[in-house]
XYZ file of C-alpha atoms in Angstrom:
715
model
C -132.829 -142.185 62.557
C -130.615 -142.734 59.838
C -128.593 -139.339 59.926
C -125.983 -140.295 62.593
C -124.671 -137.601 65.194
C -121.896 -135.672 63.975
C -118.529 -135.903 65.682
C -116.934 -132.719 66.743
C -113.469 -134.280 65.796
C -114.099 -135.927 62.509
C -117.626 -136.547 61.311
C -119.328 -133.331 61.492
C -121.917 -131.648 59.182
C -122.555 -132.731 55.492
C -119.779 -135.243 55.445
C -121.559 -137.032 58.390
C -123.736 -138.681 55.899
C -120.666 -140.110 54.192
C -119.009 -141.483 57.252
C -120.630 -143.801 59.993
C -120.093 -147.346 61.467
C -119.396 -151.086 61.750
C -121.290 -153.897 63.305
C -120.731 -154.853 66.723
C -119.829 -158.386 65.865
C -116.200 -157.753 66.094
C -116.491 -157.014 69.842
C -115.682 -159.702 72.375
C -118.811 -161.156 73.890
C -117.734 -160.179 77.311
C -117.761 -156.491 76.119
C -120.992 -156.781 74.754
C -122.374 -158.448 77.880
C -120.900 -155.531 79.793
C -122.574 -153.022 77.793
C -126.005 -154.811 78.240
C -125.643 -154.669 82.048
C -127.784 -152.367 83.978
C -124.926 -150.043 85.100
C -124.285 -148.754 81.623
C -126.384 -145.549 81.606
C -125.922 -145.111 77.828
C -128.136 -147.992 77.053
C -131.213 -146.553 78.571
C -133.197 -143.337 78.138
C -132.337 -140.876 80.685
C -135.043 -140.293 83.287
C -133.731 -136.822 83.911
C -135.708 -133.807 82.466
C -135.755 -133.514 78.767
C -133.802 -136.872 78.781
C -130.775 -134.722 79.971
C -127.418 -136.972 79.888
C -126.434 -138.424 83.117
C -123.146 -137.041 83.116
C -122.261 -137.981 86.610
C -122.916 -141.706 85.807
C -121.079 -141.899 82.501
C -117.529 -143.459 82.579
C -115.032 -143.993 79.771
C -115.526 -147.650 80.031
C -119.249 -147.242 79.087
C -118.833 -145.924 75.559
C -117.084 -148.667 73.546
C -119.653 -151.452 74.597
C -122.446 -148.963 74.078
C -121.372 -148.267 70.626
C -121.124 -152.255 69.912
C -124.762 -152.770 70.972
C -126.104 -149.530 69.352
C -124.364 -150.214 65.891
C -125.371 -153.847 65.949
C -129.078 -152.964 66.950
C -129.269 -150.327 64.310
C -127.969 -152.647 61.515
C -130.759 -155.201 62.672
C -133.385 -152.371 62.263
C -132.152 -151.532 58.953
C -131.893 -155.092 57.775
C -135.638 -155.627 58.878
C -136.630 -152.503 56.706
C -134.716 -153.671 53.789
C -135.986 -157.154 53.733
C -139.572 -156.364 54.642
C -141.838 -158.876 52.686
C -144.400 -156.090 52.259
C -144.331 -153.777 49.332
C -142.566 -150.414 50.236
C -144.643 -147.846 51.718
C -143.585 -144.354 52.994
C -144.252 -145.692 56.664
C -142.676 -148.995 56.554
C -139.446 -147.626 54.705
C -138.861 -143.879 55.085
C -140.574 -143.355 58.504
C -139.120 -146.640 59.587
C -135.631 -145.484 58.821
C -136.228 -142.247 60.740
C -137.236 -144.473 63.670
C -134.230 -146.435 63.429
C -130.953 -146.057 65.297
C -132.161 -144.171 68.084
C -129.769 -145.680 70.512
C -126.903 -144.934 68.356
C -127.862 -141.444 67.789
C -128.065 -141.129 71.807
C -124.650 -142.743 72.317
C -122.957 -140.788 69.515
C -124.408 -137.409 70.527
C -122.899 -137.840 74.107
C -119.743 -139.325 73.044
C -118.839 -136.927 70.184
C -119.928 -133.788 71.889
C -118.046 -134.675 75.000
C -114.827 -135.565 72.813
C -115.034 -132.065 71.627
C -115.540 -130.296 74.924
C -114.228 -132.602 77.783
C -111.865 -135.250 76.087
C -109.115 -137.275 77.660
C -106.572 -139.929 76.394
C -109.118 -142.788 76.446
C -111.709 -140.953 74.564
C -109.100 -139.865 72.003
C -107.964 -143.162 71.520
C -111.773 -144.623 71.150
C -112.267 -141.805 68.666
C -109.617 -143.111 66.387
C -110.921 -146.684 66.851
C -114.509 -145.521 65.963
C -113.782 -143.413 63.035
C -113.374 -146.265 60.560
C -116.100 -148.377 62.355
C -118.556 -145.854 61.969
C -117.590 -145.180 58.549
C -118.267 -148.795 57.603
C -121.462 -148.939 59.601
C -122.810 -146.053 57.624
C -121.536 -147.497 54.385
C -123.514 -150.690 55.342
C -126.673 -148.712 55.330
C -126.228 -146.401 52.213
C -124.959 -149.200 50.122
C -127.565 -151.612 50.951
C -128.892 -152.615 47.561
C -132.151 -153.882 48.875
C -132.719 -150.953 51.104
C -132.025 -148.370 48.258
C -134.309 -150.363 45.945
C -137.285 -149.680 48.140
C -136.506 -145.966 48.478
C -135.857 -145.607 44.817
C -139.400 -147.171 43.971
C -141.098 -144.831 46.381
C -139.154 -142.006 44.922
C -140.290 -142.807 41.498
C -143.824 -142.992 42.587
C -143.515 -139.820 44.746
C -146.181 -137.868 42.752
C -148.812 -140.643 43.662
C -148.255 -140.942 47.500
C -150.252 -137.839 48.562
C -147.516 -136.885 50.882
C -147.574 -133.629 52.783
C -144.752 -131.214 52.091
C -142.410 -132.204 54.852
C -142.869 -135.999 54.106
C -142.343 -135.203 50.273
C -139.036 -133.437 51.011
C -137.909 -136.281 53.539
C -138.258 -138.740 50.642
C -136.302 -136.473 48.376
C -133.669 -136.188 50.712
C -133.294 -139.862 51.399
C -133.070 -140.394 47.550
C -130.331 -137.844 47.234
C -128.488 -138.824 50.331
C -128.257 -142.480 49.165
C -127.447 -141.466 45.483
C -124.606 -139.084 46.752
C -123.349 -141.854 49.086
C -122.720 -144.318 46.163
C -125.902 -146.234 46.052
C -125.996 -146.554 42.361
C -122.188 -147.634 42.005
C -121.082 -151.024 40.934
C -120.343 -153.615 43.507
C -116.599 -153.096 42.794
C -116.820 -149.346 43.174
C -118.894 -149.778 46.349
C -115.970 -151.829 47.777
C -113.425 -149.159 46.863
C -115.783 -146.506 48.424
C -115.864 -148.139 51.592
C -112.179 -148.223 51.879
C -112.030 -144.583 50.960
C -114.511 -143.551 53.626
C -112.868 -145.651 56.402
C -109.496 -143.829 55.617
C -110.948 -140.342 55.363
C -112.675 -140.822 58.734
C -109.323 -141.863 60.105
C -107.405 -139.095 58.747
C -109.958 -136.408 59.742
C -109.864 -137.735 63.452
C -106.049 -137.652 63.251
C -105.853 -134.227 61.945
C -108.122 -132.790 64.821
C -106.380 -134.614 67.499
C -102.982 -133.392 66.121
C -104.317 -129.805 65.947
C -105.494 -129.943 69.646
C -102.261 -131.711 70.805
C -100.012 -129.267 68.977
C -101.940 -126.209 70.081
C -101.236 -127.201 73.665
C -97.641 -128.090 73.017
C -97.023 -124.878 71.240
C -98.087 -122.605 74.195
C -95.223 -119.923 74.581
C -93.432 -120.043 77.726
C -92.088 -116.695 79.132
C -89.402 -116.392 81.759
C -89.371 -112.760 82.609
C -92.554 -111.055 83.522
C -91.209 -107.663 82.146
C -91.764 -109.142 78.855
C -95.638 -109.320 79.557
C -95.899 -105.425 79.656
C -99.425 -104.659 78.035
C -101.223 -107.595 79.866
C -103.517 -106.883 82.703
C -102.567 -108.020 86.207
C -105.464 -110.633 86.060
C -103.907 -111.773 82.524
C -100.472 -112.216 83.964
C -101.778 -113.970 86.948
C -103.593 -116.359 84.774
C -100.285 -116.911 82.660
C -98.299 -117.724 85.875
C -101.151 -120.280 87.039
C -100.958 -121.855 83.532
C -97.281 -122.412 83.713
C -97.660 -123.656 87.433
C -100.077 -126.137 86.297
C -97.571 -127.432 83.756
C -94.761 -127.752 86.503
C -93.208 -124.317 85.418
C -93.475 -122.494 88.621
C -92.118 -119.027 88.388
C -92.621 -118.722 84.730
C -95.572 -117.592 82.404
C -97.482 -119.354 79.874
C -99.516 -118.028 77.004
C -101.808 -120.543 75.486
C -102.708 -120.453 71.767
C -105.910 -120.026 70.266
C -107.081 -121.833 67.159
C -106.951 -118.912 64.955
C -103.767 -117.626 63.198
C -103.685 -114.337 64.975
C -103.471 -114.457 68.620
C -105.427 -112.284 71.131
C -102.453 -111.063 73.060
C -100.798 -109.735 69.963
C -103.097 -106.808 70.281
C -101.652 -105.567 73.634
C -98.099 -107.132 74.241
C -95.748 -104.236 73.846
C -92.588 -106.463 73.435
C -92.306 -107.159 69.646
C -90.017 -109.940 69.880
C -92.652 -111.718 72.042
C -95.420 -110.867 69.624
C -93.444 -112.562 67.026
C -92.683 -115.653 68.936
C -96.267 -115.968 69.694
C -97.447 -115.431 66.107
C -94.471 -117.851 64.687
C -95.682 -120.432 67.211
C -99.306 -120.087 65.827
C -98.465 -120.383 62.108
C -95.855 -123.291 62.620
C -98.650 -125.558 64.185
C -98.816 -128.834 62.230
C -96.150 -128.059 59.767
C -92.574 -128.170 61.353
C -92.261 -131.887 62.169
C -92.654 -133.966 64.897
C -95.384 -136.106 66.176
C -98.266 -133.587 65.244
C -97.284 -132.575 61.833
C -100.164 -132.461 59.603
C -98.732 -131.734 56.149
C -98.831 -135.369 55.145
C -102.415 -135.688 56.576
C -103.627 -132.788 54.488
C -102.247 -134.128 51.283
C -103.870 -137.555 51.931
C -107.168 -136.000 52.659
C -107.166 -133.657 49.681
C -106.142 -136.582 47.394
C -108.813 -139.214 48.815
C -111.610 -136.617 48.747
C -110.847 -135.855 44.941
C -110.673 -139.476 44.232
C -114.029 -140.167 45.963
C -115.748 -137.316 44.272
C -114.601 -138.546 40.929
C -115.924 -142.049 41.866
C -119.302 -140.595 42.643
C -119.468 -138.678 39.365
C -118.104 -135.080 40.302
C -114.933 -133.507 38.903
C -113.687 -132.644 42.304
C -114.668 -132.671 45.998
C -115.731 -129.103 45.995
C -118.345 -129.793 43.116
C -119.505 -132.820 45.039
C -119.905 -130.839 48.334
C -121.399 -127.725 46.699
C -124.166 -129.687 44.714
C -125.941 -130.085 48.180
C -125.586 -126.543 49.261
C -127.530 -123.458 48.342
C -124.551 -122.148 46.246
C -124.659 -125.280 44.046
C -121.807 -124.867 42.089
C -117.973 -123.972 42.297
C -118.594 -121.440 39.825
C -121.045 -119.463 42.013
C -118.484 -119.519 44.870
C -115.665 -118.626 42.749
C -117.347 -115.696 41.309
C -118.335 -114.455 44.690
C -114.820 -114.667 46.041
C -113.202 -113.198 43.201
C -115.630 -110.307 43.105
C -114.638 -109.556 46.846
C -111.007 -110.301 47.105
C -109.626 -107.145 45.160
C -111.445 -104.778 47.208
C -110.681 -106.473 50.346
C -106.882 -106.605 49.616
C -106.959 -103.123 48.545
C -108.475 -101.902 51.721
C -106.023 -103.904 53.766
C -103.213 -102.366 51.962
C -104.624 -98.904 52.692
C -104.909 -99.809 56.318
C -101.404 -101.410 56.275
C -100.102 -97.889 54.994
C -101.723 -96.116 57.909
C -100.160 -98.630 60.400
C -96.546 -98.112 58.934
C -97.129 -94.255 59.374
C -97.821 -95.092 62.783
C -94.763 -97.215 63.178
C -92.396 -94.668 61.521
C -93.864 -91.701 63.556
C -92.719 -93.728 66.774
C -89.432 -94.226 65.075
C -89.982 -97.898 65.071
C -87.433 -98.659 62.361
C -89.231 -101.820 60.929
C -91.797 -102.667 58.396
C -95.158 -103.827 59.475
C -95.267 -107.617 59.894
C -98.305 -109.948 60.727
C -97.515 -109.930 64.453
C -97.630 -106.096 64.434
C -100.925 -105.658 62.912
C -103.179 -106.264 65.955
C -101.108 -104.049 68.239
C -100.663 -101.036 65.966
C -104.288 -101.321 64.632
C -105.449 -101.037 68.505
C -103.089 -97.946 68.748
C -104.806 -96.419 65.587
C -108.197 -97.111 66.744
C -107.437 -95.411 69.979
C -106.146 -92.362 68.013
C -108.950 -92.158 65.574
C -111.805 -92.919 68.049
C -110.232 -92.160 71.417
C -110.903 -95.461 72.874
C -109.690 -99.179 72.840
C -111.112 -102.654 73.831
C -109.748 -102.360 77.357
C -112.327 -99.435 77.911
C -115.173 -101.625 76.998
C -114.256 -104.722 78.975
C -115.395 -103.595 82.411
C -118.914 -103.074 80.928
C -118.982 -106.640 79.447
C -119.044 -108.996 82.563
C -119.976 -112.467 81.349
C -122.889 -113.077 83.584
C -124.511 -109.670 82.609
C -123.856 -110.421 78.892
C -125.457 -113.711 78.754
C -128.559 -113.241 81.246
C -129.077 -109.342 80.770
C -128.002 -109.359 76.997
C -128.116 -112.531 75.180
C -131.347 -113.910 77.055
C -132.924 -110.531 77.343
C -132.890 -109.900 73.590
C -134.324 -113.401 73.123
C -137.111 -112.694 75.707
C -137.967 -109.340 73.964
C -138.048 -110.811 70.502
C -139.672 -114.236 71.056
C -141.195 -114.107 74.704
C -139.041 -116.958 76.126
C -137.826 -117.130 79.423
C -134.728 -118.781 81.317
C -134.379 -120.476 84.726
C -131.222 -121.721 85.933
C -131.011 -125.505 86.891
C -128.810 -126.472 89.455
C -130.193 -129.848 90.128
C -128.797 -131.490 86.904
C -125.324 -133.182 86.827
C -122.505 -131.381 85.041
C -119.533 -132.572 82.912
C -117.509 -129.661 84.149
C -118.048 -127.189 87.246
C -117.749 -124.284 85.041
C -120.901 -125.070 82.754
C -124.301 -123.812 83.515
C -127.777 -125.049 82.553
C -130.940 -123.295 81.954
C -134.235 -124.299 81.330
C -136.178 -122.435 78.491
C -139.904 -121.986 78.471
C -142.026 -120.687 75.694
C -144.060 -117.680 75.862
C -147.097 -119.532 76.988
C -145.044 -121.118 79.786
C -144.572 -124.452 78.231
C -141.137 -126.232 78.322
C -139.104 -125.457 75.203
C -135.458 -126.742 75.655
C -132.403 -127.107 78.168
C -129.655 -124.770 77.185
C -126.072 -125.549 78.316
C -123.498 -122.699 78.492
C -120.000 -123.951 78.481
C -117.946 -120.809 78.249
C -114.418 -121.312 79.296
C -111.405 -122.544 77.581
C -109.878 -125.970 78.776
C -106.820 -127.837 77.718
C -109.129 -130.787 76.898
C -111.415 -128.636 74.999
C -111.087 -127.946 71.209
C -110.616 -124.259 70.102
C -113.123 -122.007 68.816
C -116.835 -121.665 69.446
C -119.748 -123.713 68.433
C -123.128 -125.058 69.102
C -124.325 -128.504 69.257
C -127.227 -130.576 70.332
C -127.423 -133.643 72.842
C -130.850 -134.122 71.925
C -132.683 -132.802 68.723
C -136.215 -131.717 68.547
C -138.728 -134.096 66.802
C -142.545 -134.480 67.001
C -142.084 -137.968 65.570
C -140.423 -138.904 68.939
C -142.180 -136.110 71.125
C -138.523 -134.875 71.938
C -137.640 -131.346 73.096
C -133.911 -130.159 72.359
C -131.059 -130.038 74.714
C -128.650 -127.648 73.075
C -125.167 -126.588 74.073
C -123.047 -123.445 73.361
C -119.288 -123.658 73.803
C -117.010 -120.746 73.771
C -113.155 -120.554 74.645
C -113.074 -117.455 77.015
C -109.958 -117.698 79.081
C -111.015 -118.266 82.925
C -110.205 -115.453 85.240
C -108.204 -115.850 88.438
C -110.163 -117.442 91.230
C -112.634 -115.017 92.796
C -112.537 -112.655 89.951
C -115.353 -111.880 87.352
C -114.971 -112.538 83.784
C -114.697 -109.535 81.723
C -115.049 -109.992 77.857
C -113.723 -108.174 74.797
C -116.146 -106.786 72.419
C -115.432 -109.594 69.989
C -116.196 -112.408 72.653
C -119.674 -110.540 73.287
C -120.480 -110.867 69.519
C -119.452 -114.460 69.592
C -121.757 -115.187 72.530
C -124.657 -113.670 70.507
C -123.682 -115.410 67.328
C -123.348 -118.765 68.891
C -126.917 -118.267 70.758
C -128.190 -117.585 67.311
C -127.320 -121.239 66.593
C -128.818 -122.363 69.860
C -132.147 -120.721 68.908
C -132.231 -122.554 65.580
C -131.954 -125.742 67.458
C -134.358 -124.710 70.269
C -137.053 -123.272 68.132
C -137.018 -126.279 65.620
C -140.538 -127.499 65.266
C -140.540 -130.255 62.639
C -141.677 -133.879 62.560
C -138.777 -135.737 61.245
C -135.318 -135.958 63.097
C -133.496 -135.612 59.641
C -134.800 -131.879 59.388
C -134.493 -130.713 63.063
C -132.806 -127.525 63.963
C -129.422 -126.681 62.091
C -129.878 -129.770 59.734
C -129.687 -127.217 56.875
C -127.065 -126.787 54.164
C -123.813 -125.530 55.534
C -123.888 -122.288 53.645
C -127.374 -121.490 55.277
C -126.552 -122.650 58.963
C -124.511 -119.655 59.846
C -127.399 -117.197 58.601
C -129.571 -117.191 61.860
C -126.544 -117.028 63.970
C -125.102 -113.952 62.332
C -128.340 -112.401 62.311
C -128.569 -112.681 66.189
C -125.320 -110.661 66.360
C -126.996 -107.540 65.731
C -128.705 -107.599 69.146
C -125.261 -107.251 70.866
C -125.136 -103.565 69.913
C -128.741 -102.772 69.741
C -129.264 -99.756 72.078
C -131.958 -101.238 74.050
C -130.185 -104.315 74.628
C -126.586 -102.943 75.061
C -127.887 -100.551 77.736
C -129.638 -103.464 79.542
C -126.327 -105.615 80.005
C -123.406 -103.212 79.472
C -123.058 -101.996 83.241
C -119.555 -101.508 84.862
C -118.743 -104.519 86.908
C -117.751 -102.375 89.834
C -119.978 -99.261 89.762
C -122.928 -100.562 87.923
C -122.839 -97.691 85.796
C -124.529 -98.039 82.280
C -121.985 -97.926 79.350
C -121.592 -94.063 78.408
C -123.182 -93.175 75.283
C -119.996 -91.422 74.108
C -118.054 -94.637 74.451
C -120.955 -96.411 72.467
C -120.838 -93.962 69.789
C -116.907 -94.414 69.380
C -117.489 -98.058 69.270
C -120.216 -97.695 66.423
C -118.170 -95.167 64.592
C -115.371 -97.574 64.453
C -117.272 -100.510 63.217
C -115.900 -100.552 59.964
C -112.449 -100.024 61.093
C -109.919 -102.699 60.087
C -112.431 -104.281 57.665
C -109.850 -104.718 55.014
C -107.879 -107.159 57.373
C -110.821 -108.906 58.668
C -112.384 -109.494 55.170
C -108.889 -110.479 53.653
C -107.720 -112.903 56.402
C -111.158 -114.518 56.026
C -111.069 -114.754 52.257
C -107.546 -116.044 52.106
C -108.768 -118.964 54.276
C -111.729 -119.388 52.173
C -109.901 -119.476 48.929
C -107.449 -121.898 50.281
C -110.341 -124.272 50.960
C -111.799 -123.980 47.455
C -108.177 -124.367 46.011
C -107.517 -127.593 47.958
C -110.984 -128.916 47.214
C -111.220 -127.929 43.477
C -108.249 -130.213 42.696
C -108.483 -133.394 40.716
C -106.618 -136.371 42.127
C -103.599 -136.064 39.771
C -103.418 -132.301 40.718
C -102.949 -132.797 44.460
C -99.292 -131.488 45.040
C -96.499 -133.084 47.135
C -95.751 -130.010 49.261
C -98.610 -128.632 51.286
C -96.996 -125.355 52.204
C -95.753 -124.572 48.635
C -99.209 -125.208 47.369
C -100.598 -123.008 49.880
C -98.259 -120.088 49.069
C -99.006 -120.488 45.398
C -102.718 -120.634 45.940
C -102.601 -117.499 47.913
C -100.690 -115.728 45.270
C -102.830 -116.906 42.319
C -105.988 -115.679 44.201
C -104.454 -112.288 44.744
C -104.501 -112.425 48.636
C -100.960 -113.145 49.341
C -100.157 -110.174 51.447
C -97.911 -111.058 54.134
C -99.136 -108.685 56.885
C -102.352 -110.422 56.729
C -102.036 -114.202 56.665
C -104.970 -116.563 56.254
C -107.227 -116.837 59.300
C -106.147 -120.659 59.423
C -103.282 -122.107 57.561
C -103.779 -125.590 55.998
C -102.215 -127.499 58.703
C -104.516 -126.053 61.525
C -107.685 -125.621 59.367
C -109.722 -127.711 61.465
C -113.063 -126.531 59.746
C -112.081 -127.966 56.460
C -109.765 -131.106 57.252
C -110.972 -132.141 60.806
C -114.591 -130.735 60.705
C -117.594 -130.448 58.408
C -116.794 -127.381 56.407
C -114.620 -128.887 53.625
C -115.202 -126.864 50.478
C -117.645 -124.925 52.767
C -115.706 -122.310 54.772
C -117.221 -119.756 52.126
C -120.563 -120.245 54.075
C -119.887 -117.547 56.599
C -119.663 -114.961 53.890
C -122.514 -116.538 51.841
C -124.666 -116.638 54.865
C -123.707 -112.931 55.883
C -125.326 -111.891 52.403
C -128.680 -113.083 53.818
C -127.774 -111.711 57.314
C -127.087 -108.228 56.332
C -130.347 -108.173 54.342
C -132.193 -109.397 57.174
C -130.855 -106.903 59.551
C -132.097 -104.151 57.109
C -135.579 -105.947 57.242
C -135.416 -105.704 60.991
C -134.543 -101.945 61.030
C -137.386 -101.172 58.619
C -139.991 -103.068 60.757
C -139.245 -101.487 64.100
C -136.410 -103.699 65.331
C -136.606 -105.623 68.650
C -140.431 -106.450 68.885
C -142.266 -109.574 69.297
C -144.105 -109.180 65.883
C -140.538 -109.297 64.289
C -139.289 -112.228 66.241
C -142.358 -114.229 65.817
C -142.363 -113.883 62.076
C -138.711 -114.714 61.910
C -139.247 -117.715 64.066
C -142.195 -118.823 62.167
C -140.646 -118.511 58.656
C -137.030 -119.519 59.447
C -135.873 -120.689 63.025
C -138.759 -123.211 63.253
C -138.311 -124.875 59.803
C -134.944 -126.500 60.247
C -134.486 -128.376 56.961
C -138.097 -129.319 56.102
C -138.225 -126.697 53.511
C -135.897 -125.412 50.922
C -133.779 -122.852 52.862
C -133.735 -120.166 50.134
C -137.426 -120.469 49.889
C -137.861 -120.126 53.614
C -135.697 -116.942 53.233
C -137.971 -115.704 50.434
C -140.873 -116.435 52.651
C -139.484 -114.118 55.374
C -138.113 -111.441 53.280
C -140.671 -111.348 50.294
C -137.906 -111.559 47.801
C -134.587 -113.003 47.072
C -131.502 -111.461 48.924
C -129.629 -108.499 47.797
C -125.736 -108.175 48.286
C -125.580 -104.246 48.733
C -126.171 -104.468 52.574
C -123.223 -106.687 52.897
C -120.829 -104.689 50.738
C -121.767 -101.260 52.877
C -121.237 -103.153 56.064
C -117.890 -104.353 54.945
C -116.770 -101.214 53.278
C -116.495 -102.709 49.866
C -119.116 -100.844 48.077
């Protein structure tokens, strides 16, 4: 198929269509010969169930030659389509393009998914080499004049082709994809565009690799165990083991997570250490050294703005949003501007409460960003007589996964899970489950990769190794990735409430991929607009605290006792607690994203940090105790991944999510009837239908914002 697999490092999401790859002719003949040898497992379809990747046979040396062969073969397939002597038809042009590039898709899926979850120096080096090659390869397709002429001819005749709805949408999408990729540009502008795309691909890869390396290098080293007061014995042991692994026996290492705020800020009693931890986080990529991203950010912003103008748009945000459900920068700006004042007002009210708590303890200091999590947990305990530590014994990982996440899916959709221990693993901590449908037929394979590793990027996400398609008769292989700190050997993994929510969220993405039932790979699973893709995953979060589900998985890891209702009541009562902070930190990052990407080329500044500060102030979200969830220099979503000008998508999708939660409540909640309707109208459709139309088909009307405002305490 034409849509190449996204790279977790650089080519992800809607920008994937603007970045893949170069012909293999530059590769030495010996390398190509090695790739064609029988011992390269990437060049043949896996014989394992569901075509599961043979991770035990794949070596670093296999990737480069496999890419060389795959790109060369793909271009040959495209050349045959473009130069077909027969008049263009839907089958010999559009369907043929969907069939092309299967080898490249397979190699790309495996490589880039592994590069995000299980990387090593050789893979990182190859990622840097591949970024401009893949960009050139995709340009060679999208800027192929003969190929576009065939597509454009069919598009002009589309009303006469008697296509079914999915095929008609596929033709429309190909026309749009090619035009947005520059197919109508002059030859001179196409040459300029190719150069830009190659540079952008390289810069995005550099940004992502810098973030990973800087995050690892910025881990906080502690000499004295007494400074770790507030951490559990298991957490202190993990910190000691992490330090020992780096040759620092006798010391303690606190790794950084990808967000600005760090989890241990909520429990560490030593204020100076909280400050060190926070400042190490916010300094990533902006304090000099080999991993400084300030210059990379400026280059990405300028090049994206220049490319957008070349393609006929005023800025990169306008270019990106034209292909989303939001459509315009005006729509996004209005939403954000409408929410920001109330969010900041709530955050300042919350800050006042925290300052009173500090003063009552005779702290003698003003609330700072590194104090917020610590004192908000204290305040939560005061207001609701509980804290997160009381919940964790009831949130053991395996129970959460099998008796919570899987249980809810079985109740809603009738699907069943069976662990497979006969398939090769790329890391011993991952688990694989075969998923069968309500009728017992195989549905998918699901990979659960839950633990943090030094060679795994931060955050939580879902990806597909194989996407569903009836055109090829393929069933999906879907993976969820979290970054839960591994417990000491022999101990169970106890989750925070937020980690539980994340597990349900990411499984919502997995369901979107597993339930896909489309003909064309272009529309499979989560291949939907970026501001719609978070919607099903956010809906799935509701089941984490649904009474029937909660009582099925929330059992004390030692006694087996069900979580007490009194504790649940306190948790639910506190659901709107700290929402001013949560909404403001998210909006600050979202507004930064829009400010960077609504610049014209001549507006791109010379100082990334000064621009960031000015942008936050102009948007009214420059409240020091609540910094952005991500600062520009480690904002991987927008500078290394696929959310450029699209980080607003989480909130945009939450409007749909909150409205959908109300629908489930109105219709009886956790029932097969409700699950089947949601699956039929939304989860199975992928991108084969206009996403907002699929919402209307499900809900019976357009979405309303009121449920979101109530949820966030912004009404």
